[in-house]
Short mmCIF file of C-alpha atoms and ligand atoms in Angstrom, two decimals:
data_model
loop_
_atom_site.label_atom_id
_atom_site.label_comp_id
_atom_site.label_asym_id
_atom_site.label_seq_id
_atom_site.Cartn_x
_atom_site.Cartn_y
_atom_site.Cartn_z
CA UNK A 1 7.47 128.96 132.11
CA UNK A 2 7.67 132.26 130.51
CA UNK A 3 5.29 133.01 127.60
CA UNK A 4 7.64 135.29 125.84
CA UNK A 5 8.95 134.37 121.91
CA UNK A 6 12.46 132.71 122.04
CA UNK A 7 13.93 135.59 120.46
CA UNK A 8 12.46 138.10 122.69
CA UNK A 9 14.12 137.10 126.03
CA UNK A 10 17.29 138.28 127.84
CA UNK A 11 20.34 136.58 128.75
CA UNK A 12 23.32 135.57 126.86
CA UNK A 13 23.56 133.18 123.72
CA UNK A 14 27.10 131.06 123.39
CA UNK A 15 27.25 131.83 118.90
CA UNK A 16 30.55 130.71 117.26
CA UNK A 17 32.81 130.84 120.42
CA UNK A 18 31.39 134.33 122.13
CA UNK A 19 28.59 135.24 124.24
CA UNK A 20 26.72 137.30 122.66
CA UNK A 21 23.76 139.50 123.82
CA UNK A 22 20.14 137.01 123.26
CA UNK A 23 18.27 139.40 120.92
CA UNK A 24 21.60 139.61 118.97
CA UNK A 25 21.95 135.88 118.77
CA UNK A 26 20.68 136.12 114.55
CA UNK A 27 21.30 133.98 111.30
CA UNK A 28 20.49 134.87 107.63
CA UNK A 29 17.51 133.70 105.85
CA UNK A 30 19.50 132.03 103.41
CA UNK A 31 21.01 129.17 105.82
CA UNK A 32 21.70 126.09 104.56
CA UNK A 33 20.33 124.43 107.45
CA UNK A 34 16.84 126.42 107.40
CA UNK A 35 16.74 125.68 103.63
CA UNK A 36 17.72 121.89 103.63
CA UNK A 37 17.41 120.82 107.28
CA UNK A 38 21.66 120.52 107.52
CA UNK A 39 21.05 121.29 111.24
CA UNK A 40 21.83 118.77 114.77
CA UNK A 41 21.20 119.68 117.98
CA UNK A 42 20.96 118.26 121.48
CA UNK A 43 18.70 118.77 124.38
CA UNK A 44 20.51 118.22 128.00
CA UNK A 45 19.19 119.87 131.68
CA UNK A 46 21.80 121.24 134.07
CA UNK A 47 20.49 120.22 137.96
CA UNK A 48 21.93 122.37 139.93
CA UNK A 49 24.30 124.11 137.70
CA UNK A 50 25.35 120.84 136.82
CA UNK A 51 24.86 119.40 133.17
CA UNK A 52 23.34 115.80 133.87
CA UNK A 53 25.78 113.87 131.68
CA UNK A 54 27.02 117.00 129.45
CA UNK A 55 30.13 114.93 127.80
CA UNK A 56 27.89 112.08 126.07
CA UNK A 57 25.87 114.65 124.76
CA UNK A 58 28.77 116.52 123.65
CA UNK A 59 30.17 113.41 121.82
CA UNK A 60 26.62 112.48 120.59
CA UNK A 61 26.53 116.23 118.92
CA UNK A 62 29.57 115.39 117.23
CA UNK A 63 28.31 112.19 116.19
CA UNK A 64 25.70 113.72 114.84
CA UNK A 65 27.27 116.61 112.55
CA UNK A 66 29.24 113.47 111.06
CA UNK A 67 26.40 111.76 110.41
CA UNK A 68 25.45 114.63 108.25
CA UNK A 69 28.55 114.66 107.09
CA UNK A 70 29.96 117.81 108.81
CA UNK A 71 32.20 118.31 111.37
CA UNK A 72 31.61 120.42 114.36
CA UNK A 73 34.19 123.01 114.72
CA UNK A 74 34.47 122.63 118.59
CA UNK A 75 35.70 119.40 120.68
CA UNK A 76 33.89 118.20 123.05
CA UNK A 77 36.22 119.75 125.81
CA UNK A 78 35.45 123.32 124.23
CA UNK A 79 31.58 122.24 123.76
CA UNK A 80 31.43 121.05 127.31
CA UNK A 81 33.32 124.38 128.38
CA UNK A 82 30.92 126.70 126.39
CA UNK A 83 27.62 124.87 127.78
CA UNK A 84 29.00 125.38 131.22
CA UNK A 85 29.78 129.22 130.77
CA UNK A 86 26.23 129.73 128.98
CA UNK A 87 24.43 128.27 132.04
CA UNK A 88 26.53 130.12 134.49
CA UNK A 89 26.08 133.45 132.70
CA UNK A 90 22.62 132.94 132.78
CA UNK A 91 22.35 132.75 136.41
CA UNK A 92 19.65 129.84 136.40
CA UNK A 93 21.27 126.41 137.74
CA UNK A 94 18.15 124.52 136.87
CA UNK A 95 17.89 124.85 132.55
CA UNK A 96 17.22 123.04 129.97
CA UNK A 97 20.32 123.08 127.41
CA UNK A 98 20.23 123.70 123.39
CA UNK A 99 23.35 123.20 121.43
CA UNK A 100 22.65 123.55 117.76
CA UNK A 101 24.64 123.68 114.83
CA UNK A 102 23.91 124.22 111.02
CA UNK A 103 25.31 124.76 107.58
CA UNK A 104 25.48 128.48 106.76
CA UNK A 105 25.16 130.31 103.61
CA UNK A 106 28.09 130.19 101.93
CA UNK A 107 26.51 127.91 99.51
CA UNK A 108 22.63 127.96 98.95
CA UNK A 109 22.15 124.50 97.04
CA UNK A 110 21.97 120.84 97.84
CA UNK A 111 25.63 120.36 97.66
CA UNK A 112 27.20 122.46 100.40
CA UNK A 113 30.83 121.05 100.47
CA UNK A 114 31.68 123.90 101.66
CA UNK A 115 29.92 125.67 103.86
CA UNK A 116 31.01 126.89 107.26
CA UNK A 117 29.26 125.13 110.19
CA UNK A 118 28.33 127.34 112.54
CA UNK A 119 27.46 126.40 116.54
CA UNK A 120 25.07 128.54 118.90
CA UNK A 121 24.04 127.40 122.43
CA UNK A 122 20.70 129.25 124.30
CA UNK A 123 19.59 127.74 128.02
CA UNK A 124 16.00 128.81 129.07
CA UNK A 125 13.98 127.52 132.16
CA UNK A 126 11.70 124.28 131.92
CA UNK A 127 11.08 123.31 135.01
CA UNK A 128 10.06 118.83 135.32
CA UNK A 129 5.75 119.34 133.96
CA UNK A 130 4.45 117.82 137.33
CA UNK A 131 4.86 116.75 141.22
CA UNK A 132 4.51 113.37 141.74
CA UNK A 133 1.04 112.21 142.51
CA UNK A 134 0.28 113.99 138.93
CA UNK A 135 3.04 112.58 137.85
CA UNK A 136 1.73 108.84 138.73
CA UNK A 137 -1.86 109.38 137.42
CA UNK A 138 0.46 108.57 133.76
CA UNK A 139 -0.02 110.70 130.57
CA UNK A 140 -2.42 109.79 127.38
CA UNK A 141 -0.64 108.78 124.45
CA UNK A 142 -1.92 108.36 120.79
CA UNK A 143 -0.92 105.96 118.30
CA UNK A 144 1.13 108.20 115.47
CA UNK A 145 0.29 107.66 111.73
CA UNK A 146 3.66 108.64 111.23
CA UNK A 147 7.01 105.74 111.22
CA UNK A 148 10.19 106.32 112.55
CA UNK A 149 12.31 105.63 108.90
CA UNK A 150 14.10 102.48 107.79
CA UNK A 151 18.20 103.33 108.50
CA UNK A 152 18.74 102.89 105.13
CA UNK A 153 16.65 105.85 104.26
CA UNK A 154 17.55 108.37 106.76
CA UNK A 155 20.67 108.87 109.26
CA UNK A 156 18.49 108.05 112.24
CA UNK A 157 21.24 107.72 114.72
CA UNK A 158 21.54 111.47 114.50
CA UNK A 159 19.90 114.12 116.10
CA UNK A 160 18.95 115.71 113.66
CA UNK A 161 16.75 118.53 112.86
CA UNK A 162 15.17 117.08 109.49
CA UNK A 163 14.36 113.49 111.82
CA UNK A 164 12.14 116.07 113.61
CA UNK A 165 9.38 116.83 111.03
CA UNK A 166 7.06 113.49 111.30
CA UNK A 167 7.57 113.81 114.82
CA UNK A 168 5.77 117.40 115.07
CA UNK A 169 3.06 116.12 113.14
CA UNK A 170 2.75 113.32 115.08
CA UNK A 171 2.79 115.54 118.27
CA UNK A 172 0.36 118.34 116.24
CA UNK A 173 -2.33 115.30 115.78
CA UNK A 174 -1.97 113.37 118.89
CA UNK A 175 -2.45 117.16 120.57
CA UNK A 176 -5.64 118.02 118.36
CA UNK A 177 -7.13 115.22 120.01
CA UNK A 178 -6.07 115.93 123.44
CA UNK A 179 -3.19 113.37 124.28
CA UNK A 180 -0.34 114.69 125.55
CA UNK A 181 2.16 112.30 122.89
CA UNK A 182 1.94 110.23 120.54
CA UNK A 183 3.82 106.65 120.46
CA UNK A 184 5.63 106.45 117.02
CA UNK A 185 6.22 102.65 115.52
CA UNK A 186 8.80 101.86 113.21
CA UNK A 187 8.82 101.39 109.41
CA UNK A 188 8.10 97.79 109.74
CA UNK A 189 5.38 97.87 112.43
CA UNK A 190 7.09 97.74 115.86
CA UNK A 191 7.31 99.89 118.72
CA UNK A 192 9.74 102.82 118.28
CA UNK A 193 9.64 105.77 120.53
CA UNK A 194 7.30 108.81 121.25
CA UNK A 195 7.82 111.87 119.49
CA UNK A 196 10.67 113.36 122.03
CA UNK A 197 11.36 110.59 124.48
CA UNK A 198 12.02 106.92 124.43
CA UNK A 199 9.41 104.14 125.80
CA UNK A 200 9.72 101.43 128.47
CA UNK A 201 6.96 98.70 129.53
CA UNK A 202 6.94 96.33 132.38
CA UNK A 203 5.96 92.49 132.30
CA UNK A 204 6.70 90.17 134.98
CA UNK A 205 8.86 92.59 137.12
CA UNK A 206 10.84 92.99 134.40
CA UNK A 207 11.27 96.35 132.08
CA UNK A 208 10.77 95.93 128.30
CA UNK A 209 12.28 98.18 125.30
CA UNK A 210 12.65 98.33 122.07
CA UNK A 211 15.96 97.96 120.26
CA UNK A 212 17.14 101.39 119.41
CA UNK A 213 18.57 100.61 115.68
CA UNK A 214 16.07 103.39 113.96
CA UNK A 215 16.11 106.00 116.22
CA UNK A 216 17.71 107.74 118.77
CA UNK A 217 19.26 105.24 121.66
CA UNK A 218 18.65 108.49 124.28
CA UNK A 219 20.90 108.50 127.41
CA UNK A 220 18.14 109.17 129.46
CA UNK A 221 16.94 105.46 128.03
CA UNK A 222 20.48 104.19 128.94
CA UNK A 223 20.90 105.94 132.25
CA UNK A 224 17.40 104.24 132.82
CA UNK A 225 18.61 100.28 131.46
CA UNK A 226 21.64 101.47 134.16
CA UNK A 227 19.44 102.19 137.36
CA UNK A 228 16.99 99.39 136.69
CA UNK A 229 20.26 96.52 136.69
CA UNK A 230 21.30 98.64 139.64
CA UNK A 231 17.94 97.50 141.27
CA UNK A 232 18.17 93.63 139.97
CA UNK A 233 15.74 93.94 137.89
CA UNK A 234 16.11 92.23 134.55
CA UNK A 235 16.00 94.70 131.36
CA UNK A 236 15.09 93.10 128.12
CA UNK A 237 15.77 94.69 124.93
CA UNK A 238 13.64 93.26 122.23
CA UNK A 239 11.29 93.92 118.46
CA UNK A 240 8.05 94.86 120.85
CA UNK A 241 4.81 94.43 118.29
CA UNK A 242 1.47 96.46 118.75
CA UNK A 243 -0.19 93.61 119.59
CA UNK A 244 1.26 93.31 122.48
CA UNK A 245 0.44 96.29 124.84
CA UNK A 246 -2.66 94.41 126.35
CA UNK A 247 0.34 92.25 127.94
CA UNK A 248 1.99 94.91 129.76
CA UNK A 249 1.55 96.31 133.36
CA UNK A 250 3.34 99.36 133.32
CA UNK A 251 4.80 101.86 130.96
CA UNK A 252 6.60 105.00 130.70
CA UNK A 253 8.31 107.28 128.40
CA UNK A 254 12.10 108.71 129.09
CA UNK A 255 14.23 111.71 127.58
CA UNK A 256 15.83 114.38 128.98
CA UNK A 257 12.93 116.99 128.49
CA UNK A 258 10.54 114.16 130.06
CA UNK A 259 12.41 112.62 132.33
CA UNK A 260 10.75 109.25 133.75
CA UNK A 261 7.15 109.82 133.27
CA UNK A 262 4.52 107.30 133.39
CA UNK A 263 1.93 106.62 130.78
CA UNK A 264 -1.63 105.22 131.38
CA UNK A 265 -2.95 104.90 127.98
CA UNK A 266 -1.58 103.86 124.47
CA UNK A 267 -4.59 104.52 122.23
CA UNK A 268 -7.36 101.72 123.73
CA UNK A 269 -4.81 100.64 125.64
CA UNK A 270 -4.93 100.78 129.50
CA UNK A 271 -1.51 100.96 131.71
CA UNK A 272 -1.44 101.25 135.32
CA UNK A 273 1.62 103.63 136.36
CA UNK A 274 3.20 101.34 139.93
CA UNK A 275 6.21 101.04 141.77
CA UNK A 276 8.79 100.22 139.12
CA UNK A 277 7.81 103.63 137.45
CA UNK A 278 7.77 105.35 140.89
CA UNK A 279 10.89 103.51 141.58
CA UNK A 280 12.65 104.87 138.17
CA UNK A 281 10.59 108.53 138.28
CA UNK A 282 12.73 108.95 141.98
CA UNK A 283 16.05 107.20 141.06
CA UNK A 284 16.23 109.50 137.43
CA UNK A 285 15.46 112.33 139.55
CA UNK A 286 18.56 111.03 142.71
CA UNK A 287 20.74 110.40 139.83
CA UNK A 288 20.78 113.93 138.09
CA UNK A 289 21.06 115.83 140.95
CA UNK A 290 24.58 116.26 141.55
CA UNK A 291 24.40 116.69 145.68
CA UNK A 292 22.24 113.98 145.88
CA UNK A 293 24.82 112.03 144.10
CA UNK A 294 27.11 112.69 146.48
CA UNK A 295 25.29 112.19 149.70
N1 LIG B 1 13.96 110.16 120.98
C1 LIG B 1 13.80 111.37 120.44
C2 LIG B 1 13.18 111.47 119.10
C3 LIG B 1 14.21 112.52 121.14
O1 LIG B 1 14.04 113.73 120.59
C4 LIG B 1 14.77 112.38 122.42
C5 LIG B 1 15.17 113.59 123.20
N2 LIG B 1 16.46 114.02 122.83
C6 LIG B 1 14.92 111.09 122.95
C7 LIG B 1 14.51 110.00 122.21
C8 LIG B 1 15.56 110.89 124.29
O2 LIG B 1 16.92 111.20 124.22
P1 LIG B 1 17.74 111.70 125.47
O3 LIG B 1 17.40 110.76 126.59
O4 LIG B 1 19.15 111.59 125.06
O5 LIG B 1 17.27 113.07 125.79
#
């Protein structure tokens, strides 16, 4: 991956319904959604020049903007259109996708009733971190300090930029002391999700995840529940407790960014990455790829 700044690359940057040249791609200091975190966004990966699943993450944008009460000035035909044309322009087939939209500065208070919403999409390369026999040797996780909100106290079904702030510290701390994640629990206790990426654990043959009602439901978790059924195994969505990692076999985290990768410790807890991971790491990776969908 490159080491350059994000705003000192070349390319082409989809802003309000034009390409426009990447360096050019600016916003004013006084944004509403640098100010007071009125900003979604989504993360996707085109395979091939193919967006893996680029209309539910369309939708889910929209979702999103109305769960902080905007609206997104583009349907999701027009998003989907301008996502395609920003990865073809950009001559890569294999990128990782950033739609983002924020409140601009029309209005530089809490209120912003009305405020224009503006949209900007950038694609950059981020190639899947490892091969597979790293892969299967599982990442290190640390237990966050940080809980994923009660829904009554943030809009946590939205992707949303302001969501993202105990997750960096979460990610800052588990870093500092040289885990690659951290695993985030909710506000009363329970499993959650990592900082980026939601988590799956296996017991009896069977896969094991938490209910997604405070935080984000990803569709690389659903795409996951999908291939698992696909395979007969049993998929059990359930309040998972702390206490009970010592009962699990397996484990691994899912998102779009991660894709399937195992885990092989939680803290002091020990996981050994097997075939169901394997199994899910290779049918994620079958299933995104739109040729070998077709074969
Ligand atoms: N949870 C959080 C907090 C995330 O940022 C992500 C990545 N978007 C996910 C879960 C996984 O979502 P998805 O599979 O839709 O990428």
């Amino acid at each position: 991956m490159s080491a350059l700044p994000f705003d000192q690359r070349d390319g082409w940057i989809w802003f309000d319904g034009e390409l426009v040249p990447w360096r050019e791609a600016k916003l004013h200091v006084l944004s509403h959604g640098l100010h007071y975190a009125s900003s979604v966004f989504e993360g996707e990966r085109a395979y091939e020049g193919v967006i893996f699943k680029s209309t539910e993450h369309s939708e889910r944008f929209r979702r999103s903007g109305q769960l902080m009460d905007f609206e997104i000035p583009y349907s999701v035909a027009e998003l989907d259109a301008a996502k395609a044309l920003c990865v073809e322009k950009n001559g890569d087939p294999n990128v990782y996708v950033r739609p983002v939209a924020w409140r601009g500065s029309e209005m530089m208070a809490v209120a912003a009733q009305n405020a224009t919403v503006h949209v900007a999409i950038g694609v950059w390369p981020w190639p899947s971190m490892f091969d597979m026999a790293t892969k299967m040797k599982g990442i290190r996780l640390d237990m966050a300090e940080w809980r994923r909100p009660d829904p009554r106290t943030a809009p946590s079904a939205a992707k949303a930029a302001g969501l993202y702030m105990i997750a960096t510290l979460s990610k800052h701390a588990a870093e500092r002391k040289g885990y690659a994640d951290a695993l985030m629990l909710d506000w009363q206790g329970r499993v959650a999700e990592c900082t980026g990426a939601n988590v799956f654990f296996t017991q009896d043959g069977a896969l094991h995840t938490p209910i997604a009602d405070c935080f984000l439901d990803g569709i690389t978790r659903r795409t996951v529940i999908d291939l698992a059924q696909a395979r007969g195994m049993d998929v059990v969505e359930r309040r998972i407790l702390p206490d009970e990692l010592p009962s699990f076999n397996e484990c691994f985290i899912c998102g779009t960014g991660a894709e399937v990768t195992p885990v092989s410790e939680i803290g002091p807890h020990r996981f050994t990455p097997g075939n169901i991971s394997r199994t899910l790491v290779e049918d994620y990776a079958a299933a995104v790829r739109p040729r070998a969908r077709a074969a």
